[in-house]
Amino acid sequence: MHFWLVTLPWRSLYSRTVTAALVVALLLATMYQSQAAAPEPKRVLILHSVGREFRPWNAYAKDIRAELDRQSRWPIDVQEHSLVAARSGDPRAEELFLEYIQELYAGTPPDLIVSVGAPSAGFFQRHRRDLFPTAPILFTVLEQRRVQYQSLTGNDAVVAVRHDFRVLFDSFLNISPDTKVVAVINGNSPNEKYWQKEMRRELQPLDGRIEIRWYDDLSYDEVLKKTASLPPHSAIFWYQMIVDAAGVAHEGDRALTRLYASANAPIFTHDDAFFGQEIVGGPMHSALGGSRRAMEVAMRILGGEKPGDIKTPPSDFAPAKYDWRELQRWKISESRLPPGSQILFREPTVWRRYSWQISLITAVMLLQAGFITALLHQRRRRQLAEVQARQRMAELAHVNRFSTAGVLTASLAHEINQPLGSILTNAETAQGILKSPSPDIVELNEIVDDIVRDDRRASEVIRRMKSLLTKTPFELKSLDLNDVARETVEFLSTLAVARKTELTSLITPNSLPILGDAIQLQQVILNLVVNGIDAMKDMPAENRAISVRTSRVGEFAELSVSDRGPGIPENKLKEIFEPFFTSKADGMGMGLSIARTIIEAHSGEIAAKNRDHGGASFKIRLPLTQIV
Ligand code: ADP
């Protein structure tokens, strides 16, 4: 290698040296850069009181970890320990724990110690001189009374809260003024014993107003028995339950959950770490607020500020908040809550829960109601239109009857004249007989009988004419179609004779009970027969023949009018029923249209067809009322 270097030309050697220098410089720059981009992690030691899972401290610890991550500009290396010795307050256990921590961090004290809870704070303050005296400590999640302010060093900072038990009790008594008894739930560990004393002292002024029950010397099971049968108008104040009088430690939520399941009174407390299921609510310390404040101070310390210079006054209870479900359960009116209170866990109303379903159903119902209204409106209009149509039909039919009557007049005049003529002849004959000396009484009797018969005939003709021309409202009555057919044919016989047309009727022996208006149906038959007579007027008299037949076909009564005339052009078979369709010079074109309207008003049908051997045939079908 050496030899190889020596034999290298000078220029080449120079360029290699420069390249190596550049590479080294580049490496150094990169190292420097990577150092700037990734600052040293900050080592944080968290010391929990008693254990990691004791409430309320565990709720705070969770928020502290989250806030550390959220607020930190540096990578955080967290190590956590629990001061198990605090359960019993055994000094030997504390001594051993102290040695353990000292050994663990010997030579490399943490960048920051976060002390969670009063027992942990007590431990550090007792051993401050032996425990990393230069490392900063942040005392938090504790009440200011638990801090020995006079022994704080320049490396200590405090973020504490301030309890005021009177505020808590007064606040509860305000929303539930009938309360007579308050049972206090608190454990028996050294820290809890401290608070027992403090509470008794602070709540003394309430003596006489309410009875406060203390269960210091009871196991938790006994406490639960007591709280299951409290007298009416009682409440429970939950402080905490770390270790009970029997020495049993209660981790996590279990103690409170069990109390809630068996107690017969509402529960209130001082810290929202307990709030969310079992607690009615009120003013409480905020776990999140406290943790956030503490970690803001932690960041300042990690940033280089001297802990002793950071002074944070203890915080009071946060504004009251309540659990809506518990307010309902204990019938506490919202109107009693202090102004500005927050109500949580409100059950959504039916409307909120099913808003879109309700909207949909309402919309559908409204739509339906709209449809129904529209349909009813339409129905009413149709009914009105039907009534109007019937009135118009009756009026038109009446007009049409006049025109038919006009056709009939000549023959009817003849029909009346004839009996009148024979009455006159008979009367004159009777006069002659009466003039004879011995009048033939028998003959006179016969003559008078003839006169009466002729008179009746004439009256009958006038009656029929009158009934045809009387304007009567359309009215359906039970009748036999055969009777209507018979009477109409009789009515028309004179006309048929006068028009030299043979009019025959073939009436079925079966009765044809229908619901109908006799005058209107008579008019239909009249129209059909007169049309038939008209159609055959140019034919030789011997060929003119019309037949009216009735029959029963299934559930229907049928009546047909057939002639031997020229028939109806095939393409006009439907059109002839339209108003104003006429092939006659003096025709109105209303007869068949009125006939169809009348038949349809009877729920029937009318149709025309041409007969096989010439002539037209009209058929009416009406529903029978009795079906045999
Ligand atoms: P109008 O008798 O005033 O013409 P209708 O409505 O009674 O009115 O008759 C309409 C038309 O139907 C008649 O003009 C005629 O052309 C035709 N019609 C009716 N009945 C017969 C029939 N029996 N034979 C041939 N055509 C007929």
PDB file of N, CA and C and ligand atoms in Angstrom, residues 400 527-528 531-535 561 563 565-569 576-578 580-584 586-594 610 615-618, ligand 1:
ATOM      1  N   ASN A 400    -136.640  16.411 -23.638  1.00  0.00           N
ATOM      2  CA  ASN A 400    -136.751  15.361 -24.646  1.00  0.00           C
ATOM      3  C   ASN A 400    -138.154  14.751 -24.637  1.00  0.00           C
ATOM      4  N   ASN A 527    -138.224   6.406 -26.762  1.00  0.00           N
ATOM      5  CA  ASN A 527    -137.239   6.919 -27.717  1.00  0.00           C
ATOM      6  C   ASN A 527    -136.832   5.841 -28.706  1.00  0.00           C
ATOM      7  N   LEU A 528    -136.563   4.639 -28.159  1.00  0.00           N
ATOM      8  CA  LEU A 528    -136.086   3.555 -29.023  1.00  0.00           C
ATOM      9  C   LEU A 528    -137.161   3.164 -30.039  1.00  0.00           C
ATOM     10  N   ASN A 531    -137.656   5.940 -32.621  1.00  0.00           N
ATOM     11  CA  ASN A 531    -136.532   5.906 -33.565  1.00  0.00           C
ATOM     12  C   ASN A 531    -136.727   4.791 -34.585  1.00  0.00           C
ATOM     13  N   GLY A 532    -137.196   3.627 -34.106  1.00  0.00           N
ATOM     14  CA  GLY A 532    -137.443   2.487 -35.005  1.00  0.00           C
ATOM     15  C   GLY A 532    -138.520   2.835 -36.029  1.00  0.00           C
ATOM     16  N   ILE A 533    -139.601   3.449 -35.549  1.00  0.00           N
ATOM     17  CA  ILE A 533    -140.694   3.842 -36.458  1.00  0.00           C
ATOM     18  C   ILE A 533    -140.157   4.810 -37.512  1.00  0.00           C
ATOM     19  N   ASP A 534    -139.325   5.794 -36.992  1.00  0.00           N
ATOM     20  CA  ASP A 534    -138.734   6.790 -37.909  1.00  0.00           C
ATOM     21  C   ASP A 534    -137.866   6.101 -38.970  1.00  0.00           C
ATOM     22  N   ALA A 535    -137.075   5.130 -38.520  1.00  0.00           N
ATOM     23  CA  ALA A 535    -136.124   4.479 -39.428  1.00  0.00           C
ATOM     24  C   ALA A 535    -136.839   3.731 -40.552  1.00  0.00           C
ATOM     25  N   VAL A 561    -135.277  -3.599 -28.283  1.00  0.00           N
ATOM     26  CA  VAL A 561    -136.210  -2.995 -29.244  1.00  0.00           C
ATOM     27  C   VAL A 561    -135.593  -3.219 -30.622  1.00  0.00           C
ATOM     28  N   ASP A 563    -136.050  -3.450 -34.951  1.00  0.00           N
ATOM     29  CA  ASP A 563    -136.897  -3.065 -36.105  1.00  0.00           C
ATOM     30  C   ASP A 563    -136.390  -3.757 -37.353  1.00  0.00           C
ATOM     31  N   GLY A 565    -135.732  -1.898 -40.134  1.00  0.00           N
ATOM     32  CA  GLY A 565    -135.311  -0.755 -40.949  1.00  0.00           C
ATOM     33  C   GLY A 565    -133.945  -0.961 -41.586  1.00  0.00           C
ATOM     34  N   PRO A 566    -133.321   0.139 -42.038  1.00  0.00           N
ATOM     35  CA  PRO A 566    -132.043   0.020 -42.756  1.00  0.00           C
ATOM     36  C   PRO A 566    -130.853  -0.283 -41.840  1.00  0.00           C
ATOM     37  N   GLY A 567    -131.083  -0.190 -40.535  1.00  0.00           N
ATOM     38  CA  GLY A 567    -129.952  -0.432 -39.612  1.00  0.00           C
ATOM     39  C   GLY A 567    -129.071   0.814 -39.469  1.00  0.00           C
ATOM     40  N   ILE A 568    -127.979   0.642 -38.750  1.00  0.00           N
ATOM     41  CA  ILE A 568    -127.086   1.780 -38.461  1.00  0.00           C
ATOM     42  C   ILE A 568    -125.733   1.481 -39.112  1.00  0.00           C
ATOM     43  N   PRO A 569    -125.119   2.464 -39.804  1.00  0.00           N
ATOM     44  CA  PRO A 569    -123.797   2.198 -40.374  1.00  0.00           C
ATOM     45  C   PRO A 569    -122.862   1.663 -39.271  1.00  0.00           C
ATOM     46  N   ILE A 576    -123.757   7.076 -32.342  1.00  0.00           N
ATOM     47  CA  ILE A 576    -125.173   7.479 -32.236  1.00  0.00           C
ATOM     48  C   ILE A 576    -125.571   7.835 -30.811  1.00  0.00           C
ATOM     49  N   PHE A 577    -124.770   7.381 -29.823  1.00  0.00           N
ATOM     50  CA  PHE A 577    -125.111   7.698 -28.426  1.00  0.00           C
ATOM     51  C   PHE A 577    -124.531   9.041 -27.977  1.00  0.00           C
ATOM     52  N   GLU A 578    -123.707   9.651 -28.861  1.00  0.00           N
ATOM     53  CA  GLU A 578    -123.128  10.956 -28.506  1.00  0.00           C
ATOM     54  C   GLU A 578    -124.205  12.027 -28.664  1.00  0.00           C
ATOM     55  N   PHE A 580    -126.174  15.224 -29.816  1.00  0.00           N
ATOM     56  CA  PHE A 580    -126.302  15.961 -31.095  1.00  0.00           C
ATOM     57  C   PHE A 580    -125.938  15.134 -32.317  1.00  0.00           C
ATOM     58  N   PHE A 581    -125.832  13.805 -32.171  1.00  0.00           N
ATOM     59  CA  PHE A 581    -125.643  12.995 -33.384  1.00  0.00           C
ATOM     60  C   PHE A 581    -127.028  12.668 -33.930  1.00  0.00           C
ATOM     61  N   THR A 582    -127.237  13.140 -35.146  1.00  0.00           N
ATOM     62  CA  THR A 582    -128.544  12.858 -35.772  1.00  0.00           C
ATOM     63  C   THR A 582    -128.370  12.726 -37.282  1.00  0.00           C
ATOM     64  N   SER A 583    -129.202  11.883 -37.891  1.00  0.00           N
ATOM     65  CA  SER A 583    -129.203  11.799 -39.355  1.00  0.00           C
ATOM     66  C   SER A 583    -130.524  12.334 -39.899  1.00  0.00           C
ATOM     67  N   LYS A 584    -131.344  12.878 -38.933  1.00  0.00           N
ATOM     68  CA  LYS A 584    -132.683  13.348 -39.341  1.00  0.00           C
ATOM     69  C   LYS A 584    -132.669  14.859 -39.546  1.00  0.00           C
ATOM     70  N   ASP A 586    -135.011  16.989 -39.017  1.00  0.00           N
ATOM     71  CA  ASP A 586    -135.580  17.713 -37.876  1.00  0.00           C
ATOM     72  C   ASP A 586    -135.143  17.102 -36.536  1.00  0.00           C
ATOM     73  N   GLY A 587    -134.086  16.285 -36.571  1.00  0.00           N
ATOM     74  CA  GLY A 587    -133.665  15.602 -35.328  1.00  0.00           C
ATOM     75  C   GLY A 587    -132.854  16.513 -34.410  1.00  0.00           C
ATOM     76  N   MET A 588    -132.912  16.168 -33.116  1.00  0.00           N
ATOM     77  CA  MET A 588    -132.123  16.922 -32.125  1.00  0.00           C
ATOM     78  C   MET A 588    -130.820  16.192 -31.801  1.00  0.00           C
ATOM     79  N   GLY A 589    -130.844  14.884 -32.029  1.00  0.00           N
ATOM     80  CA  GLY A 589    -129.653  14.068 -31.690  1.00  0.00           C
ATOM     81  C   GLY A 589    -129.454  13.930 -30.192  1.00  0.00           C
ATOM     82  N   MET A 590    -130.533  14.052 -29.408  1.00  0.00           N
ATOM     83  CA  MET A 590    -130.395  13.956 -27.951  1.00  0.00           C
ATOM     84  C   MET A 590    -131.005  12.677 -27.387  1.00  0.00           C
ATOM     85  N   GLY A 591    -131.918  12.071 -28.148  1.00  0.00           N
ATOM     86  CA  GLY A 591    -132.683  10.922 -27.629  1.00  0.00           C
ATOM     87  C   GLY A 591    -131.795   9.811 -27.080  1.00  0.00           C
ATOM     88  N   LEU A 592    -130.882   9.304 -27.912  1.00  0.00           N
ATOM     89  CA  LEU A 592    -130.050   8.166 -27.485  1.00  0.00           C
ATOM     90  C   LEU A 592    -129.060   8.568 -26.401  1.00  0.00           C
ATOM     91  N   SER A 593    -128.559   9.801 -26.506  1.00  0.00           N
ATOM     92  CA  SER A 593    -127.613  10.256 -25.479  1.00  0.00           C
ATOM     93  C   SER A 593    -128.316  10.305 -24.117  1.00  0.00           C
ATOM     94  N   ILE A 594    -129.553  10.813 -24.102  1.00  0.00           N
ATOM     95  CA  ILE A 594    -130.310  10.847 -22.842  1.00  0.00           C
ATOM     96  C   ILE A 594    -130.607   9.415 -22.389  1.00  0.00           C
ATOM     97  N   ASN A 610    -126.585  -4.198 -35.397  1.00  0.00           N
ATOM     98  CA  ASN A 610    -127.436  -4.452 -36.566  1.00  0.00           C
ATOM     99  C   ASN A 610    -127.840  -5.923 -36.572  1.00  0.00           C
ATOM    100  N   GLY A 615    -132.122  -4.419 -40.234  1.00  0.00           N
ATOM    101  CA  GLY A 615    -132.730  -3.735 -39.096  1.00  0.00           C
ATOM    102  C   GLY A 615    -131.763  -3.556 -37.935  1.00  0.00           C
ATOM    103  N   ALA A 616    -132.183  -2.613 -37.059  1.00  0.00           N
ATOM    104  CA  ALA A 616    -131.323  -2.332 -35.896  1.00  0.00           C
ATOM    105  C   ALA A 616    -131.954  -2.933 -34.636  1.00  0.00           C
ATOM    106  N   SER A 617    -131.089  -3.223 -33.695  1.00  0.00           N
ATOM    107  CA  SER A 617    -131.593  -3.762 -32.427  1.00  0.00           C
ATOM    108  C   SER A 617    -130.872  -3.063 -31.274  1.00  0.00           C
ATOM    109  N   PHE A 618    -131.644  -2.505 -30.339  1.00  0.00           N
ATOM    110  CA  PHE A 618    -131.066  -1.841 -29.160  1.00  0.00           C
ATOM    111  C   PHE A 618    -131.337  -2.722 -27.942  1.00  0.00           C
TER     112      PHE A 618
HETATM  113  P1  ADP B   1    -132.608  11.960 -33.248  1.00  0.00           P
HETATM  114  O1  ADP B   1    -133.682  10.924 -33.250  1.00  0.00           O
HETATM  115  O2  ADP B   1    -133.025  13.294 -32.863  1.00  0.00           O
HETATM  116  O3  ADP B   1    -131.738  11.935 -34.465  1.00  0.00           O
HETATM  117  P2  ADP B   1    -131.348  10.123 -31.442  1.00  0.00           P
HETATM  118  O4  ADP B   1    -130.252  10.320 -30.481  1.00  0.00           O
HETATM  119  O5  ADP B   1    -132.583   9.519 -30.932  1.00  0.00           O
HETATM  120  O6  ADP B   1    -131.626  11.523 -32.097  1.00  0.00           O
HETATM  121  O7  ADP B   1    -130.793   9.251 -32.639  1.00  0.00           O
HETATM  122  C1  ADP B   1    -129.544   9.551 -33.198  1.00  0.00           C
HETATM  123  C2  ADP B   1    -129.385   8.909 -34.549  1.00  0.00           C
HETATM  124  O8  ADP B   1    -129.209   7.520 -34.432  1.00  0.00           O
HETATM  125  C3  ADP B   1    -130.521   9.056 -35.454  1.00  0.00           C
HETATM  126  O9  ADP B   1    -130.524  10.311 -36.121  1.00  0.00           O
HETATM  127  C4  ADP B   1    -130.255   7.927 -36.427  1.00  0.00           C
HETATM  128  O10 ADP B   1    -129.319   8.288 -37.395  1.00  0.00           O
HETATM  129  C5  ADP B   1    -129.648   6.860 -35.574  1.00  0.00           C
HETATM  130  N1  ADP B   1    -130.674   5.847 -35.178  1.00  0.00           N
HETATM  131  C6  ADP B   1    -131.312   5.774 -34.012  1.00  0.00           C
HETATM  132  N2  ADP B   1    -132.132   4.708 -33.971  1.00  0.00           N
HETATM  133  C7  ADP B   1    -132.021   4.096 -35.162  1.00  0.00           C
HETATM  134  C8  ADP B   1    -132.637   2.926 -35.761  1.00  0.00           C
HETATM  135  N3  ADP B   1    -133.526   2.167 -35.099  1.00  0.00           N
HETATM  136  N4  ADP B   1    -132.278   2.594 -37.038  1.00  0.00           N
HETATM  137  C9  ADP B   1    -131.358   3.347 -37.705  1.00  0.00           C
HETATM  138  N5  ADP B   1    -130.740   4.447 -37.191  1.00  0.00           N
HETATM  139  C10 ADP B   1    -131.089   4.820 -35.952  1.00  0.00           C
END
